[in-house]
Amino acid sequence: MSEVIAALELGGTKTVVALGNEAGNLLEEFRFPTTTPEETLGIAMDWWRARADIHRLGIASFGPIRIDATREDYGTFLTTPKQAWQGFSLTEFFHRHLCGVKVKIATDVQAALLAEMDRGAALGLQDVLYVTVGTGVGAGICSHGNLIKGTLHPEMGHLMVRRHPDDSFVGACPYHRDCWEGLASGPALEQRWGAPAHELPEHHDAWEMEAYYLAHGLYAACAMLSPERLIMGGGVSQAPGLHAKVASLLDVYSAGYFEALGKRLVAPLLGQQAGIIGALLLGAKS
Ligand code: ADP
Ligand code: ZN
């Protein structure tokens, strides 16, 4: 019988736990709110223990978190705005409570990217960029089949982008104000226009400006990484017509230099499931 693998997706507001098989197929999952580390991970462990013996665990987590397995502080949260998690070590916790368990960790966007490459919008591709535009802006990058990690992990949301000539909004990033995330995230839209992103009507000026910012950031990413496919997901990306606007601006900014950037932009296929499937795939490879 094939081994049962545990998967955990830690989000800013919700957590998902699951069990699956080595092929990365989910057998059962459970969602609940993210609170303190001890409480959240305690619920996860009780849920797994009631169902199976756990030897391998894949984790998709919010960041910033150390994902380099060769570092002593592998699995430790760095300066996250979520105070209770700052300095908390996932690896230490699970090694203490789940004796002998093998743990593999990636960021939530990296895990979503892995899942989309395994069975979603980038099936069979090697050079893929996954960008999520929601409460924050984040990216996962795969180059020639390798997940790009760097010394911590990519933080593409904090790229500096060209300002829209009609935009006087100071920016929503607490660190840099008008970085990409500071100008294009859901909270940025809400602060600039005075209504939550999902309540802004389809023909509101907000969406022309949003497309401008998203296309500028994606254009910079394409110039650096030359991806075969760009996947844009997250709550804000679901605004009606936004994908098409961004795709056509990508072609305008390319000015005939890059081949068909707009056509490379697609929506994710796995939606809400991408993170937990990615975590399961990580666990299966641990
Ligand atoms: P999170 O980033 O917390 O995982 P989401 O990806 O759902 O969550 O992003 C939340 C943001 O997406 C909020 O700012 C919300 O207003 C915005 N949003 C959600 N749905 C839509 C929609 N259909 N159109 C535009 N914005 C949306
Ligand atoms: Zn920033």
mmCIF file of C-alpha atoms and ligand atoms in Angstrom:
data_model
loop_
_atom_site.group_PDB
_atom_site.id
_atom_site.type_symbol
_atom_site.label_atom_id
_atom_site.label_comp_id
_atom_site.label_asym_id
_atom_site.label_seq_id
_atom_site.Cartn_x
_atom_site.Cartn_y
_atom_site.Cartn_z
ATOM 1 C CA MET A 1 0.000 0.000 0.000
ATOM 2 C CA SER A 2 1.343 3.451 -0.808
ATOM 3 C CA GLU A 3 2.346 5.759 2.029
ATOM 4 C CA VAL A 4 0.010 8.497 3.235
ATOM 5 C CA ILE A 5 1.605 11.972 3.063
ATOM 6 C CA ALA A 6 0.625 14.940 5.225
ATOM 7 C CA ALA A 7 0.251 18.443 3.795
ATOM 8 C CA LEU A 8 -0.148 21.814 5.473
ATOM 9 C CA GLU A 9 -0.930 25.179 3.928
ATOM 10 C CA LEU A 10 -0.414 28.084 6.323
ATOM 11 C CA GLY A 11 -2.111 31.261 5.193
ATOM 12 C CA GLY A 12 -2.364 34.669 6.766
ATOM 13 C CA THR A 13 -5.998 34.063 7.663
ATOM 14 C CA LYS A 14 -6.720 30.386 7.045
ATOM 15 C CA THR A 15 -4.905 27.085 7.374
ATOM 16 C CA VAL A 16 -5.516 23.911 5.381
ATOM 17 C CA VAL A 17 -4.445 20.442 6.483
ATOM 18 C CA ALA A 18 -4.673 17.416 4.246
ATOM 19 C CA LEU A 19 -3.660 13.846 3.664
ATOM 20 C CA GLY A 20 -2.798 12.484 0.259
ATOM 21 C CA ASN A 21 -0.864 9.821 -1.577
ATOM 22 C CA GLU A 22 2.585 9.801 -3.155
ATOM 23 C CA ALA A 23 1.154 10.702 -6.553
ATOM 24 C CA GLY A 24 0.037 14.001 -5.027
ATOM 25 C CA ASN A 25 -3.674 13.179 -4.951
ATOM 26 C CA LEU A 26 -5.632 14.610 -2.026
ATOM 27 C CA LEU A 27 -7.571 12.087 0.054
ATOM 28 C CA GLU A 28 -9.082 14.387 2.678
ATOM 29 C CA GLU A 29 -8.684 18.006 3.810
ATOM 30 C CA PHE A 30 -9.818 20.373 6.545
ATOM 31 C CA ARG A 31 -9.776 24.207 6.678
ATOM 32 C CA PHE A 32 -9.719 26.387 9.795
ATOM 33 C CA PRO A 33 -8.600 29.898 10.835
ATOM 34 C CA THR A 34 -4.899 30.616 11.460
ATOM 35 C CA THR A 35 -4.317 31.777 15.059
ATOM 36 C CA THR A 36 -1.182 31.318 17.183
ATOM 37 C CA PRO A 37 1.479 28.810 16.085
ATOM 38 C CA GLU A 38 0.836 26.373 18.974
ATOM 39 C CA GLU A 39 -2.930 26.398 18.552
ATOM 40 C CA THR A 40 -2.909 26.239 14.736
ATOM 41 C CA LEU A 41 -0.303 23.492 14.477
ATOM 42 C CA GLY A 42 -1.868 21.632 17.414
ATOM 43 C CA ILE A 43 -5.167 21.400 15.525
ATOM 44 C CA ALA A 44 -3.279 20.198 12.434
ATOM 45 C CA MET A 45 -1.464 17.457 14.382
ATOM 46 C CA ASP A 46 -4.594 16.209 16.124
ATOM 47 C CA TRP A 47 -6.327 16.000 12.754
ATOM 48 C CA TRP A 48 -3.485 13.974 11.160
ATOM 49 C CA ARG A 49 -2.970 11.734 14.199
ATOM 50 C CA ALA A 50 -6.631 10.750 14.253
ATOM 51 C CA ARG A 51 -6.241 9.469 10.701
ATOM 52 C CA ALA A 52 -2.736 8.174 9.982
ATOM 53 C CA ASP A 53 0.884 7.714 11.024
ATOM 54 C CA ILE A 54 2.797 10.632 9.585
ATOM 55 C CA HIS A 55 6.312 10.180 8.218
ATOM 56 C CA ARG A 56 6.428 12.865 5.552
ATOM 57 C CA LEU A 57 5.044 16.394 5.624
ATOM 58 C CA GLY A 58 4.992 19.114 2.970
ATOM 59 C CA ILE A 59 4.348 22.706 4.023
ATOM 60 C CA ALA A 60 3.286 25.723 1.940
ATOM 61 C CA SER A 61 3.602 28.783 4.143
ATOM 62 C CA PHE A 62 3.192 32.523 4.208
ATOM 63 C CA GLY A 63 6.497 34.307 4.608
ATOM 64 C CA PRO A 64 9.032 35.560 5.018
ATOM 65 C CA ILE A 65 10.336 32.162 6.092
ATOM 66 C CA ARG A 66 13.671 30.391 5.700
ATOM 67 C CA ILE A 67 13.213 27.711 3.008
ATOM 68 C CA ASP A 68 16.872 26.748 2.504
ATOM 69 C CA ALA A 69 17.102 23.261 4.035
ATOM 70 C CA THR A 70 20.873 23.595 4.497
ATOM 71 C CA ARG A 71 20.461 26.459 6.966
ATOM 72 C CA GLU A 72 20.291 25.905 10.702
ATOM 73 C CA ASP A 73 17.182 28.076 10.911
ATOM 74 C CA TYR A 74 15.331 26.167 8.146
ATOM 75 C CA GLY A 75 11.605 26.670 8.615
ATOM 76 C CA THR A 76 11.888 29.751 10.841
ATOM 77 C CA PHE A 77 9.679 32.789 10.280
ATOM 78 C CA LEU A 78 11.529 36.082 9.922
ATOM 79 C CA THR A 79 10.089 39.589 10.330
ATOM 80 C CA THR A 80 6.441 38.821 9.568
ATOM 81 C CA PRO A 81 3.764 41.338 10.578
ATOM 82 C CA LYS A 82 2.097 38.353 12.294
ATOM 83 C CA GLN A 83 3.812 38.929 15.650
ATOM 84 C CA ALA A 84 3.039 35.541 17.203
ATOM 85 C CA TRP A 85 4.833 33.769 14.337
ATOM 86 C CA GLN A 86 7.963 35.899 14.273
ATOM 87 C CA GLY A 87 11.027 33.740 15.057
ATOM 88 C CA PHE A 88 8.869 30.586 15.330
ATOM 89 C CA SER A 89 10.452 27.450 13.856
ATOM 90 C CA LEU A 90 8.161 25.001 12.042
ATOM 91 C CA THR A 91 10.897 22.378 11.717
ATOM 92 C CA GLU A 92 11.716 22.481 15.439
ATOM 93 C CA PHE A 93 8.037 22.211 16.317
ATOM 94 C CA PHE A 94 7.354 19.214 14.088
ATOM 95 C CA HIS A 95 10.580 17.405 14.985
ATOM 96 C CA ARG A 96 9.594 17.765 18.641
ATOM 97 C CA HIS A 97 5.996 16.617 18.192
ATOM 98 C CA LEU A 98 6.110 14.225 15.212
ATOM 99 C CA CYS A 99 9.154 12.088 15.905
ATOM 100 C CA GLY A 100 11.177 11.205 12.800
ATOM 101 C CA VAL A 101 8.981 13.132 10.387
ATOM 102 C CA LYS A 102 10.617 14.490 7.212
ATOM 103 C CA VAL A 103 9.542 18.072 6.540
ATOM 104 C CA LYS A 104 9.803 20.019 3.273
ATOM 105 C CA ILE A 105 8.858 23.690 3.172
ATOM 106 C CA ALA A 106 8.190 26.209 0.413
ATOM 107 C CA THR A 107 6.362 29.512 0.296
ATOM 108 C CA ASP A 108 2.647 29.493 -0.527
ATOM 109 C CA VAL A 109 3.256 30.929 -4.007
ATOM 110 C CA GLN A 110 6.055 28.472 -4.748
ATOM 111 C CA ALA A 111 3.797 25.589 -3.754
ATOM 112 C CA ALA A 112 0.979 26.937 -5.929
ATOM 113 C CA LEU A 113 3.431 27.204 -8.815
ATOM 114 C CA LEU A 114 4.543 23.570 -8.319
ATOM 115 C CA ALA A 115 0.926 22.422 -8.371
ATOM 116 C CA GLU A 116 0.085 24.429 -11.505
ATOM 117 C CA MET A 117 3.161 22.899 -13.198
ATOM 118 C CA ASP A 118 2.221 19.392 -12.103
ATOM 119 C CA ARG A 119 -1.415 19.423 -13.207
ATOM 120 C CA GLY A 120 -2.603 22.948 -13.935
ATOM 121 C CA ALA A 121 -2.045 25.912 -16.207
ATOM 122 C CA ALA A 122 1.668 25.213 -16.753
ATOM 123 C CA LEU A 123 1.545 21.450 -17.203
ATOM 124 C CA GLY A 124 4.769 20.151 -18.740
ATOM 125 C CA LEU A 125 6.490 23.550 -18.858
ATOM 126 C CA GLN A 126 9.897 24.410 -17.377
ATOM 127 C CA ASP A 127 10.037 28.225 -17.310
ATOM 128 C CA VAL A 128 7.063 29.587 -15.451
ATOM 129 C CA LEU A 129 6.207 32.627 -13.372
ATOM 130 C CA TYR A 130 3.276 32.495 -10.938
ATOM 131 C CA VAL A 131 2.085 35.831 -9.575
ATOM 132 C CA THR A 132 -0.653 36.258 -7.028
ATOM 133 C CA VAL A 133 -2.408 39.584 -6.533
ATOM 134 C CA GLY A 134 -4.474 39.631 -3.387
ATOM 135 C CA THR A 135 -3.812 41.050 0.077
ATOM 136 C CA GLY A 136 -0.207 41.173 -1.109
ATOM 137 C CA VAL A 137 1.602 40.615 -4.385
ATOM 138 C CA GLY A 138 3.814 37.533 -4.455
ATOM 139 C CA ALA A 139 5.623 35.443 -7.024
ATOM 140 C CA GLY A 140 6.978 31.957 -7.506
ATOM 141 C CA ILE A 141 9.571 31.439 -10.216
ATOM 142 C CA CYS A 142 10.624 28.259 -11.967
ATOM 143 C CA SER A 143 13.566 28.488 -14.330
ATOM 144 C CA HIS A 144 14.517 25.457 -16.429
ATOM 145 C CA GLY A 145 12.571 23.279 -14.017
ATOM 146 C CA ASN A 146 14.289 24.689 -10.904
ATOM 147 C CA LEU A 147 12.416 26.604 -8.260
ATOM 148 C CA ILE A 148 14.304 29.882 -7.760
ATOM 149 C CA LYS A 149 15.076 30.375 -4.084
ATOM 150 C CA GLY A 150 17.868 32.943 -3.683
ATOM 151 C CA THR A 151 19.180 33.604 -0.174
ATOM 152 C CA LEU A 152 15.639 33.789 1.239
ATOM 153 C CA HIS A 153 13.028 33.583 -1.519
ATOM 154 C CA PRO A 154 11.952 35.992 -4.254
ATOM 155 C CA GLU A 155 9.991 39.022 -3.004
ATOM 156 C CA MET A 156 8.791 40.284 -6.349
ATOM 157 C CA GLY A 157 5.926 42.218 -4.783
ATOM 158 C CA HIS A 158 8.487 44.734 -3.588
ATOM 159 C CA LEU A 159 9.801 45.554 -7.068
ATOM 160 C CA MET A 160 9.812 49.253 -7.862
ATOM 161 C CA VAL A 161 7.545 50.029 -10.817
ATOM 162 C CA ARG A 162 6.933 53.109 -12.944
ATOM 163 C CA ARG A 163 4.193 55.337 -11.548
ATOM 164 C CA HIS A 164 0.994 55.950 -13.485
ATOM 165 C CA PRO A 165 0.964 59.649 -14.477
ATOM 166 C CA ASP A 166 -2.504 60.181 -12.906
ATOM 167 C CA ASP A 167 -1.754 58.420 -9.627
ATOM 168 C CA SER A 168 -1.103 60.523 -6.533
ATOM 169 C CA PHE A 169 -1.711 57.685 -4.035
ATOM 170 C CA VAL A 170 1.228 57.444 -1.630
ATOM 171 C CA GLY A 171 1.239 53.624 -1.663
ATOM 172 C CA ALA A 172 0.197 50.920 0.822
ATOM 173 C CA CYS A 173 3.456 49.064 1.561
ATOM 174 C CA PRO A 174 4.463 49.718 5.187
ATOM 175 C CA TYR A 175 8.142 49.408 4.201
ATOM 176 C CA HIS A 176 8.450 51.107 0.792
ATOM 177 C CA ARG A 177 5.084 52.798 0.234
ATOM 178 C CA ASP A 178 4.937 52.706 -3.580
ATOM 179 C CA CYS A 179 6.552 49.399 -4.513
ATOM 180 C CA TRP A 180 4.572 47.055 -6.822
ATOM 181 C CA GLU A 181 2.560 45.601 -3.950
ATOM 182 C CA GLY A 182 2.133 49.067 -2.434
ATOM 183 C CA LEU A 183 0.466 50.238 -5.655
ATOM 184 C CA ALA A 184 -1.325 47.140 -6.971
ATOM 185 C CA SER A 185 -2.449 44.932 -4.042
ATOM 186 C CA GLY A 186 -6.071 44.678 -2.879
ATOM 187 C CA PRO A 187 -5.419 46.989 0.114
ATOM 188 C CA ALA A 188 -3.764 49.524 -2.246
ATOM 189 C CA LEU A 189 -6.898 49.545 -4.422
ATOM 190 C CA GLU A 190 -9.096 49.964 -1.378
ATOM 191 C CA GLN A 191 -7.045 52.830 0.096
ATOM 192 C CA ARG A 192 -6.721 54.653 -3.242
ATOM 193 C CA TRP A 193 -10.357 54.375 -4.349
ATOM 194 C CA GLY A 194 -12.176 54.146 -1.009
ATOM 195 C CA ALA A 195 -13.900 50.795 -1.598
ATOM 196 C CA PRO A 196 -12.735 47.164 -1.409
ATOM 197 C CA ALA A 197 -11.375 45.849 -4.718
ATOM 198 C CA HIS A 198 -14.200 43.347 -5.170
ATOM 199 C CA GLU A 199 -16.768 46.172 -4.874
ATOM 200 C CA LEU A 200 -15.226 48.433 -7.527
ATOM 201 C CA PRO A 201 -17.416 48.249 -10.655
ATOM 202 C CA GLU A 202 -16.045 46.809 -13.885
ATOM 203 C CA HIS A 203 -15.815 50.170 -15.677
ATOM 204 C CA HIS A 204 -14.266 52.097 -12.793
ATOM 205 C CA ASP A 205 -11.005 53.979 -13.611
ATOM 206 C CA ALA A 206 -9.347 51.808 -10.978
ATOM 207 C CA TRP A 207 -9.037 48.914 -13.422
ATOM 208 C CA GLU A 208 -7.154 50.799 -16.157
ATOM 209 C CA MET A 209 -4.625 51.902 -13.546
ATOM 210 C CA GLU A 210 -4.484 48.428 -11.986
ATOM 211 C CA ALA A 211 -3.810 46.865 -15.394
ATOM 212 C CA TYR A 212 -1.053 49.447 -15.953
ATOM 213 C CA TYR A 213 0.685 48.475 -12.702
ATOM 214 C CA LEU A 214 0.241 44.731 -13.138
ATOM 215 C CA ALA A 215 1.537 44.870 -16.710
ATOM 216 C CA HIS A 216 4.580 46.929 -15.658
ATOM 217 C CA GLY A 217 5.558 44.469 -12.935
ATOM 218 C CA LEU A 218 4.978 41.452 -15.163
ATOM 219 C CA TYR A 219 6.904 43.116 -17.983
ATOM 220 C CA ALA A 220 9.914 43.601 -15.651
ATOM 221 C CA ALA A 221 9.657 39.956 -14.605
ATOM 222 C CA CYS A 222 9.557 38.833 -18.259
ATOM 223 C CA ALA A 223 12.596 40.936 -19.109
ATOM 224 C CA MET A 224 14.504 39.285 -16.246
ATOM 225 C CA LEU A 225 13.289 35.712 -16.430
ATOM 226 C CA SER A 226 12.011 35.033 -19.944
ATOM 227 C CA PRO A 227 9.188 32.746 -18.787
ATOM 228 C CA GLU A 228 7.230 30.599 -21.215
ATOM 229 C CA ARG A 229 4.046 31.125 -19.229
ATOM 230 C CA LEU A 230 2.828 33.748 -16.757
ATOM 231 C CA ILE A 231 0.112 32.658 -14.387
ATOM 232 C CA MET A 232 -1.712 35.500 -12.646
ATOM 233 C CA GLY A 233 -3.963 34.509 -9.758
ATOM 234 C CA GLY A 234 -5.211 35.872 -6.418
ATOM 235 C CA GLY A 235 -8.450 37.634 -5.527
ATOM 236 C CA VAL A 236 -7.762 40.885 -7.394
ATOM 237 C CA SER A 237 -6.904 39.037 -10.625
ATOM 238 C CA GLN A 238 -10.507 37.823 -10.744
ATOM 239 C CA ALA A 239 -11.830 41.308 -11.540
ATOM 240 C CA PRO A 240 -13.802 41.000 -14.810
ATOM 241 C CA GLY A 241 -11.745 41.881 -17.885
ATOM 242 C CA LEU A 242 -8.520 42.502 -15.954
ATOM 243 C CA HIS A 243 -6.586 39.602 -17.467
ATOM 244 C CA ALA A 244 -7.359 40.795 -21.008
ATOM 245 C CA LYS A 245 -6.353 44.380 -20.187
ATOM 246 C CA VAL A 246 -3.032 43.264 -18.707
ATOM 247 C CA ALA A 247 -2.331 40.948 -21.656
ATOM 248 C CA SER A 248 -2.876 43.704 -24.186
ATOM 249 C CA LEU A 249 -0.688 46.168 -22.229
ATOM 250 C CA LEU A 250 2.081 43.564 -22.050
ATOM 251 C CA ASP A 251 2.104 43.554 -25.849
ATOM 252 C CA VAL A 252 2.085 47.368 -25.970
ATOM 253 C CA TYR A 253 5.040 47.621 -23.572
ATOM 254 C CA SER A 254 6.905 44.903 -25.463
ATOM 255 C CA ALA A 255 6.759 47.176 -28.521
ATOM 256 C CA GLY A 256 7.490 44.261 -30.801
ATOM 257 C CA TYR A 257 10.694 43.369 -28.956
ATOM 258 C CA PHE A 258 9.454 40.368 -26.981
ATOM 259 C CA GLU A 259 7.425 37.780 -28.821
ATOM 260 C CA ALA A 260 3.752 37.574 -27.806
ATOM 261 C CA LEU A 261 3.995 38.280 -24.080
ATOM 262 C CA GLY A 262 0.252 38.826 -23.824
ATOM 263 C CA LYS A 263 -0.462 35.313 -25.064
ATOM 264 C CA ARG A 264 1.737 33.843 -22.339
ATOM 265 C CA LEU A 265 -0.499 35.248 -19.597
ATOM 266 C CA VAL A 266 -3.096 32.809 -18.243
ATOM 267 C CA ALA A 267 -5.276 32.331 -15.159
ATOM 268 C CA PRO A 268 -4.522 29.529 -12.681
ATOM 269 C CA LEU A 269 -6.455 26.301 -13.164
ATOM 270 C CA LEU A 270 -6.366 24.947 -9.618
ATOM 271 C CA GLY A 271 -7.760 27.985 -7.801
ATOM 272 C CA GLN A 272 -8.062 27.530 -4.037
ATOM 273 C CA GLN A 273 -6.562 24.032 -4.216
ATOM 274 C CA ALA A 274 -3.151 24.990 -5.637
ATOM 275 C CA GLY A 275 -1.404 25.666 -2.310
ATOM 276 C CA ILE A 276 -2.411 22.457 -0.566
ATOM 277 C CA ILE A 277 -1.717 20.296 -3.648
ATOM 278 C CA GLY A 278 1.725 21.948 -3.882
ATOM 279 C CA ALA A 279 2.339 21.162 -0.205
ATOM 280 C CA LEU A 280 1.401 17.539 -0.822
ATOM 281 C CA LEU A 281 3.787 17.347 -3.796
ATOM 282 C CA LEU A 282 6.554 18.751 -1.565
ATOM 283 C CA GLY A 283 5.774 16.164 1.101
ATOM 284 C CA ALA A 284 5.862 13.346 -1.451
ATOM 285 C CA LYS A 285 9.371 14.460 -2.485
ATOM 286 C CA SER A 286 10.692 14.906 1.072
HETATM 287 P P1 ADP B 1 -5.337 36.491 0.287
HETATM 288 O O1 ADP B 1 -4.388 37.376 -0.437
HETATM 289 O O2 ADP B 1 -5.605 36.951 1.692
HETATM 290 O O3 ADP B 1 -4.995 35.049 0.189
HETATM 291 P P2 ADP B 1 -7.196 36.912 -1.899
HETATM 292 O O4 ADP B 1 -6.240 36.385 -2.908
HETATM 293 O O5 ADP B 1 -8.633 36.479 -2.017
HETATM 294 O O6 ADP B 1 -6.766 36.606 -0.403
HETATM 295 O O7 ADP B 1 -7.150 38.497 -1.992
HETATM 296 C C1 ADP B 1 -7.968 39.332 -1.279
HETATM 297 C C2 ADP B 1 -8.152 40.626 -2.074
HETATM 298 O O8 ADP B 1 -8.751 40.333 -3.341
HETATM 299 C C3 ADP B 1 -9.063 41.631 -1.397
HETATM 300 O O9 ADP B 1 -8.450 42.913 -1.512
HETATM 301 C C4 ADP B 1 -10.364 41.592 -2.232
HETATM 302 O O10 ADP B 1 -11.005 42.845 -2.259
HETATM 303 C C5 ADP B 1 -9.830 41.219 -3.594
HETATM 304 N N1 ADP B 1 -10.816 40.499 -4.411
HETATM 305 C C6 ADP B 1 -11.418 39.330 -4.126
HETATM 306 N N2 ADP B 1 -12.275 38.976 -5.114
HETATM 307 C C7 ADP B 1 -12.204 39.947 -6.053
HETATM 308 C C8 ADP B 1 -12.830 40.167 -7.324
HETATM 309 N N3 ADP B 1 -13.717 39.310 -7.830
HETATM 310 N N4 ADP B 1 -12.493 41.279 -8.008
HETATM 311 C C9 ADP B 1 -11.604 42.148 -7.521
HETATM 312 N N5 ADP B 1 -10.975 42.008 -6.341
HETATM 313 C C10 ADP B 1 -11.268 40.921 -5.616
HETATM 314 ZN ZN ZN B 2 7.226 47.005 -0.462
#
